[in-house]
């Protein structure tokens, strides 16, 4: 028997969220859509920063289990990407991505 919920049901407000896998990268589909609306940067473009041989990465000072990388994307934009490495897997989970702030861009350009 199929279970149905009325509009007043608490479960009716739940949104289905998918984890998108893109090669060795993954991300939450709802978070990716929100990030693209807010910052104008898609997570699939953000993933290309990891191929930049001049990219700079470091631990995230605010969240020790996260890392940041600043690099040039395939669309030739300098991006600031926050990510985590999944324990026990060779998968990078992208958390957020935006254009690098002027100071971050300068750090990237200075090497």
JSON list of N, CA and C in Angstrom, two decimals, residues 36-100:
[
{"chain": "A", "resi": 36, "resn": "UNK", "atom": "N", "xyz": [24.91, 28.45, -6.23]},
{"chain": "A", "resi": 36, "resn": "UNK", "atom": "CA", "xyz": [24.95, 29.06, -7.56]},
{"chain": "A", "resi": 36, "resn": "UNK", "atom": "C", "xyz": [24.06, 30.31, -7.62]},
{"chain": "A", "resi": 37, "resn": "UNK", "atom": "N", "xyz": [22.91, 30.25, -6.96]},
{"chain": "A", "resi": 37, "resn": "UNK", "atom": "CA", "xyz": [22.04, 31.44, -6.92]},
{"chain": "A", "resi": 37, "resn": "UNK", "atom": "C", "xyz": [22.72, 32.59, -6.16]},
{"chain": "A", "resi": 38, "resn": "UNK", "atom": "N", "xyz": [23.34, 32.28, -5.05]},
{"chain": "A", "resi": 38, "resn": "UNK", "atom": "CA", "xyz": [23.94, 33.31, -4.19]},
{"chain": "A", "resi": 38, "resn": "UNK", "atom": "C", "xyz": [25.24, 33.86, -4.75]},
{"chain": "A", "resi": 39, "resn": "UNK", "atom": "N", "xyz": [26.12, 32.99, -5.25]},
{"chain": "A", "resi": 39, "resn": "UNK", "atom": "CA", "xyz": [27.47, 33.39, -5.65]},
{"chain": "A", "resi": 39, "resn": "UNK", "atom": "C", "xyz": [27.73, 33.35, -7.15]},
{"chain": "A", "resi": 40, "resn": "UNK", "atom": "N", "xyz": [26.81, 32.75, -7.92]},
{"chain": "A", "resi": 40, "resn": "UNK", "atom": "CA", "xyz": [27.02, 32.65, -9.35]},
{"chain": "A", "resi": 40, "resn": "UNK", "atom": "C", "xyz": [28.10, 31.67, -9.76]},
{"chain": "A", "resi": 41, "resn": "UNK", "atom": "N", "xyz": [28.37, 30.71, -8.88]},
{"chain": "A", "resi": 41, "resn": "UNK", "atom": "CA", "xyz": [29.42, 29.71, -9.15]},
{"chain": "A", "resi": 41, "resn": "UNK", "atom": "C", "xyz": [28.82, 28.32, -8.98]},
{"chain": "A", "resi": 42, "resn": "UNK", "atom": "N", "xyz": [28.89, 27.51, -10.03]},
{"chain": "A", "resi": 42, "resn": "UNK", "atom": "CA", "xyz": [28.41, 26.13, -9.93]},
{"chain": "A", "resi": 42, "resn": "UNK", "atom": "C", "xyz": [29.49, 25.25, -9.31]},
{"chain": "A", "resi": 43, "resn": "UNK", "atom": "N", "xyz": [29.06, 24.18, -8.66]},
{"chain": "A", "resi": 43, "resn": "UNK", "atom": "CA", "xyz": [30.03, 23.27, -8.06]},
{"chain": "A", "resi": 43, "resn": "UNK", "atom": "C", "xyz": [30.79, 22.49, -9.12]},
{"chain": "A", "resi": 44, "resn": "UNK", "atom": "N", "xyz": [30.19, 22.24, -10.28]},
{"chain": "A", "resi": 44, "resn": "UNK", "atom": "CA", "xyz": [30.96, 21.55, -11.32]},
{"chain": "A", "resi": 44, "resn": "UNK", "atom": "C", "xyz": [32.10, 22.43, -11.83]},
{"chain": "A", "resi": 45, "resn": "UNK", "atom": "N", "xyz": [31.89, 23.75, -11.90]},
{"chain": "A", "resi": 45, "resn": "UNK", "atom": "CA", "xyz": [32.98, 24.66, -12.26]},
{"chain": "A", "resi": 45, "resn": "UNK", "atom": "C", "xyz": [34.00, 24.72, -11.12]},
{"chain": "A", "resi": 46, "resn": "UNK", "atom": "N", "xyz": [33.51, 24.76, -9.87]},
{"chain": "A", "resi": 46, "resn": "UNK", "atom": "CA", "xyz": [34.41, 24.80, -8.72]},
{"chain": "A", "resi": 46, "resn": "UNK", "atom": "C", "xyz": [35.35, 23.59, -8.69]},
{"chain": "A", "resi": 47, "resn": "UNK", "atom": "N", "xyz": [34.85, 22.44, -9.10]},
{"chain": "A", "resi": 47, "resn": "UNK", "atom": "CA", "xyz": [35.67, 21.23, -9.10]},
{"chain": "A", "resi": 47, "resn": "UNK", "atom": "C", "xyz": [36.89, 21.36, -10.02]},
{"chain": "A", "resi": 48, "resn": "UNK", "atom": "N", "xyz": [36.79, 22.21, -11.04]},
{"chain": "A", "resi": 48, "resn": "UNK", "atom": "CA", "xyz": [37.91, 22.34, -11.98]},
{"chain": "A", "resi": 48, "resn": "UNK", "atom": "C", "xyz": [39.09, 23.10, -11.37]},
{"chain": "A", "resi": 49, "resn": "UNK", "atom": "N", "xyz": [38.88, 23.80, -10.26]},
{"chain": "A", "resi": 49, "resn": "UNK", "atom": "CA", "xyz": [39.97, 24.51, -9.58]},
{"chain": "A", "resi": 49, "resn": "UNK", "atom": "C", "xyz": [41.04, 23.53, -9.11]},
{"chain": "A", "resi": 50, "resn": "UNK", "atom": "N", "xyz": [40.63, 22.31, -8.79]},
{"chain": "A", "resi": 50, "resn": "UNK", "atom": "CA", "xyz": [41.57, 21.31, -8.29]},
{"chain": "A", "resi": 50, "resn": "UNK", "atom": "C", "xyz": [42.57, 20.87, -9.36]},
{"chain": "A", "resi": 51, "resn": "UNK", "atom": "N", "xyz": [42.31, 21.17, -10.62]},
{"chain": "A", "resi": 51, "resn": "UNK", "atom": "CA", "xyz": [43.24, 20.85, -11.71]},
{"chain": "A", "resi": 51, "resn": "UNK", "atom": "C", "xyz": [44.25, 21.96, -11.97]},
{"chain": "A", "resi": 52, "resn": "UNK", "atom": "N", "xyz": [44.08, 23.10, -11.32]},
{"chain": "A", "resi": 52, "resn": "UNK", "atom": "CA", "xyz": [44.98, 24.23, -11.51]},
{"chain": "A", "resi": 52, "resn": "UNK", "atom": "C", "xyz": [46.31, 23.94, -10.82]},
{"chain": "A", "resi": 53, "resn": "UNK", "atom": "N", "xyz": [47.41, 23.85, -11.57]},
{"chain": "A", "resi": 53, "resn": "UNK", "atom": "CA", "xyz": [48.70, 23.55, -10.95]},
{"chain": "A", "resi": 53, "resn": "UNK", "atom": "C", "xyz": [49.21, 24.67, -10.03]},
{"chain": "A", "resi": 54, "resn": "UNK", "atom": "N", "xyz": [48.62, 25.85, -10.13]},
{"chain": "A", "resi": 54, "resn": "UNK", "atom": "CA", "xyz": [49.05, 26.98, -9.30]},
{"chain": "A", "resi": 54, "resn": "UNK", "atom": "C", "xyz": [48.11, 27.22, -8.12]},
{"chain": "A", "resi": 55, "resn": "UNK", "atom": "N", "xyz": [47.12, 26.35, -7.95]},
{"chain": "A", "resi": 55, "resn": "UNK", "atom": "CA", "xyz": [46.16, 26.51, -6.86]},
{"chain": "A", "resi": 55, "resn": "UNK", "atom": "C", "xyz": [46.85, 26.44, -5.51]},
{"chain": "A", "resi": 56, "resn": "UNK", "atom": "N", "xyz": [46.29, 27.17, -4.56]},
{"chain": "A", "resi": 56, "resn": "UNK", "atom": "CA", "xyz": [46.80, 27.21, -3.19]},
{"chain": "A", "resi": 56, "resn": "UNK", "atom": "C", "xyz": [45.74, 26.59, -2.30]},
{"chain": "A", "resi": 57, "resn": "UNK", "atom": "N", "xyz": [46.12, 25.62, -1.48]},
{"chain": "A", "resi": 57, "resn": "UNK", "atom": "CA", "xyz": [45.15, 25.04, -0.55]},
{"chain": "A", "resi": 57, "resn": "UNK", "atom": "C", "xyz": [45.71, 25.08, 0.86]},
{"chain": "A", "resi": 58, "resn": "UNK", "atom": "N", "xyz": [44.80, 25.08, 1.82]},
{"chain": "A", "resi": 58, "resn": "UNK", "atom": "CA", "xyz": [45.17, 25.16, 3.23]},
{"chain": "A", "resi": 58, "resn": "UNK", "atom": "C", "xyz": [44.00, 24.70, 4.09]},
{"chain": "A", "resi": 59, "resn": "UNK", "atom": "N", "xyz": [44.27, 24.33, 5.34]},
{"chain": "A", "resi": 59, "resn": "UNK", "atom": "CA", "xyz": [43.16, 24.01, 6.25]},
{"chain": "A", "resi": 59, "resn": "UNK", "atom": "C", "xyz": [42.30, 25.25, 6.47]},
{"chain": "A", "resi": 60, "resn": "UNK", "atom": "N", "xyz": [41.01, 25.04, 6.66]},
{"chain": "A", "resi": 60, "resn": "UNK", "atom": "CA", "xyz": [40.08, 26.12, 6.97]},
{"chain": "A", "resi": 60, "resn": "UNK", "atom": "C", "xyz": [40.26, 26.48, 8.45]},
{"chain": "A", "resi": 61, "resn": "UNK", "atom": "N", "xyz": [40.62, 27.71, 8.73]},
{"chain": "A", "resi": 61, "resn": "UNK", "atom": "CA", "xyz": [40.87, 28.13, 10.10]},
{"chain": "A", "resi": 61, "resn": "UNK", "atom": "C", "xyz": [39.62, 28.09, 10.97]},
{"chain": "A", "resi": 62, "resn": "UNK", "atom": "N", "xyz": [38.45, 28.27, 10.36]},
{"chain": "A", "resi": 62, "resn": "UNK", "atom": "CA", "xyz": [37.19, 28.27, 11.11]},
{"chain": "A", "resi": 62, "resn": "UNK", "atom": "C", "xyz": [36.69, 26.86, 11.40]},
{"chain": "A", "resi": 63, "resn": "UNK", "atom": "N", "xyz": [36.96, 25.92, 10.51]},
{"chain": "A", "resi": 63, "resn": "UNK", "atom": "CA", "xyz": [36.48, 24.54, 10.64]},
{"chain": "A", "resi": 63, "resn": "UNK", "atom": "C", "xyz": [37.64, 23.59, 10.36]},
{"chain": "A", "resi": 64, "resn": "UNK", "atom": "N", "xyz": [38.28, 23.04, 11.39]},
{"chain": "A", "resi": 64, "resn": "UNK", "atom": "CA", "xyz": [39.49, 22.21, 11.19]},
{"chain": "A", "resi": 64, "resn": "UNK", "atom": "C", "xyz": [39.33, 20.98, 10.30]},
{"chain": "A", "resi": 65, "resn": "UNK", "atom": "N", "xyz": [38.10, 20.48, 10.12]},
{"chain": "A", "resi": 65, "resn": "UNK", "atom": "CA", "xyz": [37.91, 19.30, 9.27]},
{"chain": "A", "resi": 65, "resn": "UNK", "atom": "C", "xyz": [37.70, 19.69, 7.81]},
{"chain": "A", "resi": 66, "resn": "UNK", "atom": "N", "xyz": [37.71, 20.98, 7.54]},
{"chain": "A", "resi": 66, "resn": "UNK", "atom": "CA", "xyz": [37.51, 21.48, 6.18]},
{"chain": "A", "resi": 66, "resn": "UNK", "atom": "C", "xyz": [38.80, 22.12, 5.67]},
{"chain": "A", "resi": 67, "resn": "UNK", "atom": "N", "xyz": [38.84, 22.28, 4.35]},
{"chain": "A", "resi": 67, "resn": "UNK", "atom": "CA", "xyz": [39.98, 22.90, 3.70]},
{"chain": "A", "resi": 67, "resn": "UNK", "atom": "C", "xyz": [39.48, 23.95, 2.72]},
{"chain": "A", "resi": 68, "resn": "UNK", "atom": "N", "xyz": [40.37, 24.83, 2.32]},
{"chain": "A", "resi": 68, "resn": "UNK", "atom": "CA", "xyz": [40.04, 25.82, 1.29]},
{"chain": "A", "resi": 68, "resn": "UNK", "atom": "C", "xyz": [41.07, 25.71, 0.17]},
{"chain": "A", "resi": 69, "resn": "UNK", "atom": "N", "xyz": [40.65, 26.06, -1.02]},
{"chain": "A", "resi": 69, "resn": "UNK", "atom": "CA", "xyz": [41.56, 26.10, -2.16]},
{"chain": "A", "resi": 69, "resn": "UNK", "atom": "C", "xyz": [41.20, 27.35, -2.98]},
{"chain": "A", "resi": 70, "resn": "UNK", "atom": "N", "xyz": [42.23, 28.04, -3.43]},
{"chain": "A", "resi": 70, "resn": "UNK", "atom": "CA", "xyz": [42.06, 29.19, -4.31]},
{"chain": "A", "resi": 70, "resn": "UNK", "atom": "C", "xyz": [42.75, 28.84, -5.60]},
{"chain": "A", "resi": 71, "resn": "UNK", "atom": "N", "xyz": [42.02, 28.93, -6.71]},
{"chain": "A", "resi": 71, "resn": "UNK", "atom": "CA", "xyz": [42.61, 28.59, -7.99]},
{"chain": "A", "resi": 71, "resn": "UNK", "atom": "C", "xyz": [41.74, 29.06, -9.14]},
{"chain": "A", "resi": 72, "resn": "UNK", "atom": "N", "xyz": [42.27, 28.87, -10.33]},
{"chain": "A", "resi": 72, "resn": "UNK", "atom": "CA", "xyz": [41.56, 29.29, -11.54]},
{"chain": "A", "resi": 72, "resn": "UNK", "atom": "C", "xyz": [40.70, 28.16, -12.07]},
{"chain": "A", "resi": 73, "resn": "UNK", "atom": "N", "xyz": [39.44, 28.47, -12.36]},
{"chain": "A", "resi": 73, "resn": "UNK", "atom": "CA", "xyz": [38.51, 27.46, -12.89]},
{"chain": "A", "resi": 73, "resn": "UNK", "atom": "C", "xyz": [38.62, 27.39, -14.41]},
{"chain": "A", "resi": 74, "resn": "UNK", "atom": "N", "xyz": [37.92, 26.45, -14.98]},
{"chain": "A", "resi": 74, "resn": "UNK", "atom": "CA", "xyz": [37.92, 26.30, -16.44]},
{"chain": "A", "resi": 74, "resn": "UNK", "atom": "C", "xyz": [37.31, 27.52, -17.13]},
{"chain": "A", "resi": 75, "resn": "UNK", "atom": "N", "xyz": [36.52, 28.31, -16.39]},
{"chain": "A", "resi": 75, "resn": "UNK", "atom": "CA", "xyz": [35.93, 29.53, -16.93]},
{"chain": "A", "resi": 75, "resn": "UNK", "atom": "C", "xyz": [36.83, 30.73, -16.68]},
{"chain": "A", "resi": 76, "resn": "UNK", "atom": "N", "xyz": [38.06, 30.47, -16.32]},
{"chain": "A", "resi": 76, "resn": "UNK", "atom": "CA", "xyz": [39.11, 31.47, -16.06]},
{"chain": "A", "resi": 76, "resn": "UNK", "atom": "C", "xyz": [38.74, 32.46, -14.97]},
{"chain": "A", "resi": 77, "resn": "UNK", "atom": "N", "xyz": [38.01, 31.98, -13.96]},
{"chain": "A", "resi": 77, "resn": "UNK", "atom": "CA", "xyz": [37.70, 32.79, -12.79]},
{"chain": "A", "resi": 77, "resn": "UNK", "atom": "C", "xyz": [38.53, 32.29, -11.63]},
{"chain": "A", "resi": 78, "resn": "UNK", "atom": "N", "xyz": [39.02, 33.20, -10.80]},
{"chain": "A", "resi": 78, "resn": "UNK", "atom": "CA", "xyz": [39.75, 32.81, -9.59]},
{"chain": "A", "resi": 78, "resn": "UNK", "atom": "C", "xyz": [38.69, 32.57, -8.51]},
{"chain": "A", "resi": 79, "resn": "UNK", "atom": "N", "xyz": [38.61, 31.32, -8.05]},
{"chain": "A", "resi": 79, "resn": "UNK", "atom": "CA", "xyz": [37.58, 30.92, -7.11]},
{"chain": "A", "resi": 79, "resn": "UNK", "atom": "C", "xyz": [38.17, 30.54, -5.75]},
{"chain": "A", "resi": 80, "resn": "UNK", "atom": "N", "xyz": [37.37, 30.72, -4.72]},
{"chain": "A", "resi": 80, "resn": "UNK", "atom": "CA", "xyz": [37.66, 30.30, -3.36]},
{"chain": "A", "resi": 80, "resn": "UNK", "atom": "C", "xyz": [36.67, 29.19, -3.06]},
{"chain": "A", "resi": 81, "resn": "UNK", "atom": "N", "xyz": [37.16, 27.98, -2.83]},
{"chain": "A", "resi": 81, "resn": "UNK", "atom": "CA", "xyz": [36.32, 26.80, -2.66]},
{"chain": "A", "resi": 81, "resn": "UNK", "atom": "C", "xyz": [36.58, 26.18, -1.29]},
{"chain": "A", "resi": 82, "resn": "UNK", "atom": "N", "xyz": [35.52, 25.90, -0.56]},
{"chain": "A", "resi": 82, "resn": "UNK", "atom": "CA", "xyz": [35.61, 25.20, 0.72]},
{"chain": "A", "resi": 82, "resn": "UNK", "atom": "C", "xyz": [35.22, 23.75, 0.47]},
{"chain": "A", "resi": 83, "resn": "UNK", "atom": "N", "xyz": [36.03, 22.82, 1.01]},
{"chain": "A", "resi": 83, "resn": "UNK", "atom": "CA", "xyz": [35.76, 21.40, 0.77]},
{"chain": "A", "resi": 83, "resn": "UNK", "atom": "C", "xyz": [36.19, 20.56, 1.96]},
{"chain": "A", "resi": 84, "resn": "UNK", "atom": "N", "xyz": [35.77, 19.31, 1.94]},
{"chain": "A", "resi": 84, "resn": "UNK", "atom": "CA", "xyz": [36.18, 18.33, 2.95]},
{"chain": "A", "resi": 84, "resn": "UNK", "atom": "C", "xyz": [36.56, 17.06, 2.21]},
{"chain": "A", "resi": 85, "resn": "UNK", "atom": "N", "xyz": [37.50, 16.33, 2.79]},
{"chain": "A", "resi": 85, "resn": "UNK", "atom": "CA", "xyz": [37.88, 15.03, 2.24]},
{"chain": "A", "resi": 85, "resn": "UNK", "atom": "C", "xyz": [37.15, 13.97, 3.05]},
{"chain": "A", "resi": 86, "resn": "UNK", "atom": "N", "xyz": [36.44, 13.10, 2.38]},
{"chain": "A", "resi": 86, "resn": "UNK", "atom": "CA", "xyz": [35.70, 12.06, 3.08]},
{"chain": "A", "resi": 86, "resn": "UNK", "atom": "C", "xyz": [36.68, 11.01, 3.60]},
{"chain": "A", "resi": 87, "resn": "UNK", "atom": "N", "xyz": [36.57, 10.72, 4.88]},
{"chain": "A", "resi": 87, "resn": "UNK", "atom": "CA", "xyz": [37.45, 9.74, 5.51]},
{"chain": "A", "resi": 87, "resn": "UNK", "atom": "C", "xyz": [37.29, 8.37, 4.87]},
{"chain": "A", "resi": 88, "resn": "UNK", "atom": "N", "xyz": [38.40, 7.73, 4.58]},
{"chain": "A", "resi": 88, "resn": "UNK", "atom": "CA", "xyz": [38.38, 6.39, 4.02]},
{"chain": "A", "resi": 88, "resn": "UNK", "atom": "C", "xyz": [38.01, 6.32, 2.56]},
{"chain": "A", "resi": 89, "resn": "UNK", "atom": "N", "xyz": [37.80, 7.44, 1.93]},
{"chain": "A", "resi": 89, "resn": "UNK", "atom": "CA", "xyz": [37.43, 7.45, 0.51]},
{"chain": "A", "resi": 89, "resn": "UNK", "atom": "C", "xyz": [38.24, 8.53, -0.20]},
{"chain": "A", "resi": 90, "resn": "UNK", "atom": "N", "xyz": [38.47, 8.33, -1.44]},
{"chain": "A", "resi": 90, "resn": "UNK", "atom": "CA", "xyz": [39.19, 9.32, -2.23]},
{"chain": "A", "resi": 90, "resn": "UNK", "atom": "C", "xyz": [38.19, 10.24, -2.90]},
{"chain": "A", "resi": 91, "resn": "UNK", "atom": "N", "xyz": [37.36, 10.87, -2.07]},
{"chain": "A", "resi": 91, "resn": "UNK", "atom": "CA", "xyz": [36.30, 11.73, -2.56]},
{"chain": "A", "resi": 91, "resn": "UNK", "atom": "C", "xyz": [36.41, 13.08, -1.88]},
{"chain": "A", "resi": 92, "resn": "UNK", "atom": "N", "xyz": [36.27, 14.13, -2.67]},
{"chain": "A", "resi": 92, "resn": "UNK", "atom": "CA", "xyz": [36.28, 15.49, -2.16]},
{"chain": "A", "resi": 92, "resn": "UNK", "atom": "C", "xyz": [34.84, 15.99, -2.19]},
{"chain": "A", "resi": 93, "resn": "UNK", "atom": "N", "xyz": [34.36, 16.44, -1.04]},
{"chain": "A", "resi": 93, "resn": "UNK", "atom": "CA", "xyz": [32.99, 16.97, -0.94]},
{"chain": "A", "resi": 93, "resn": "UNK", "atom": "C", "xyz": [33.08, 18.49, -0.97]},
{"chain": "A", "resi": 94, "resn": "UNK", "atom": "N", "xyz": [32.52, 19.09, -2.02]},
{"chain": "A", "resi": 94, "resn": "UNK", "atom": "CA", "xyz": [32.52, 20.55, -2.14]},
{"chain": "A", "resi": 94, "resn": "UNK", "atom": "C", "xyz": [31.39, 21.10, -1.27]},
{"chain": "A", "resi": 95, "resn": "UNK", "atom": "N", "xyz": [31.74, 22.09, -0.45]},
{"chain": "A", "resi": 95, "resn": "UNK", "atom": "CA", "xyz": [30.81, 22.67, 0.50]},
{"chain": "A", "resi": 95, "resn": "UNK", "atom": "C", "xyz": [30.32, 24.03, 0.03]},
{"chain": "A", "resi": 96, "resn": "UNK", "atom": "N", "xyz": [31.22, 24.86, -0.47]},
{"chain": "A", "resi": 96, "resn": "UNK", "atom": "CA", "xyz": [30.83, 26.16, -1.00]},
{"chain": "A", "resi": 96, "resn": "UNK", "atom": "C", "xyz": [31.89, 26.65, -1.99]},
{"chain": "A", "resi": 97, "resn": "UNK", "atom": "N", "xyz": [31.47, 27.58, -2.84]},
{"chain": "A", "resi": 97, "resn": "UNK", "atom": "CA", "xyz": [32.39, 28.14, -3.84]},
{"chain": "A", "resi": 97, "resn": "UNK", "atom": "C", "xyz": [31.91, 29.54, -4.20]},
{"chain": "A", "resi": 98, "resn": "UNK", "atom": "N", "xyz": [32.87, 30.44, -4.32]},
{"chain": "A", "resi": 98, "resn": "UNK", "atom": "CA", "xyz": [32.57, 31.81, -4.71]},
{"chain": "A", "resi": 98, "resn": "UNK", "atom": "C", "xyz": [33.79, 32.40, -5.38]},
{"chain": "A", "resi": 99, "resn": "UNK", "atom": "N", "xyz": [33.63, 33.56, -5.99]},
{"chain": "A", "resi": 99, "resn": "UNK", "atom": "CA", "xyz": [34.78, 34.26, -6.54]},
{"chain": "A", "resi": 99, "resn": "UNK", "atom": "C", "xyz": [35.68, 34.68, -5.39]},
{"chain": "A", "resi": 100, "resn": "UNK", "atom": "N", "xyz": [36.97, 34.60, -5.61]},
{"chain": "A", "resi": 100, "resn": "UNK", "atom": "CA", "xyz": [37.92, 34.98, -4.56]},
{"chain": "A", "resi": 100, "resn": "UNK", "atom": "C", "xyz": [37.82, 36.47, -4.28]}
]
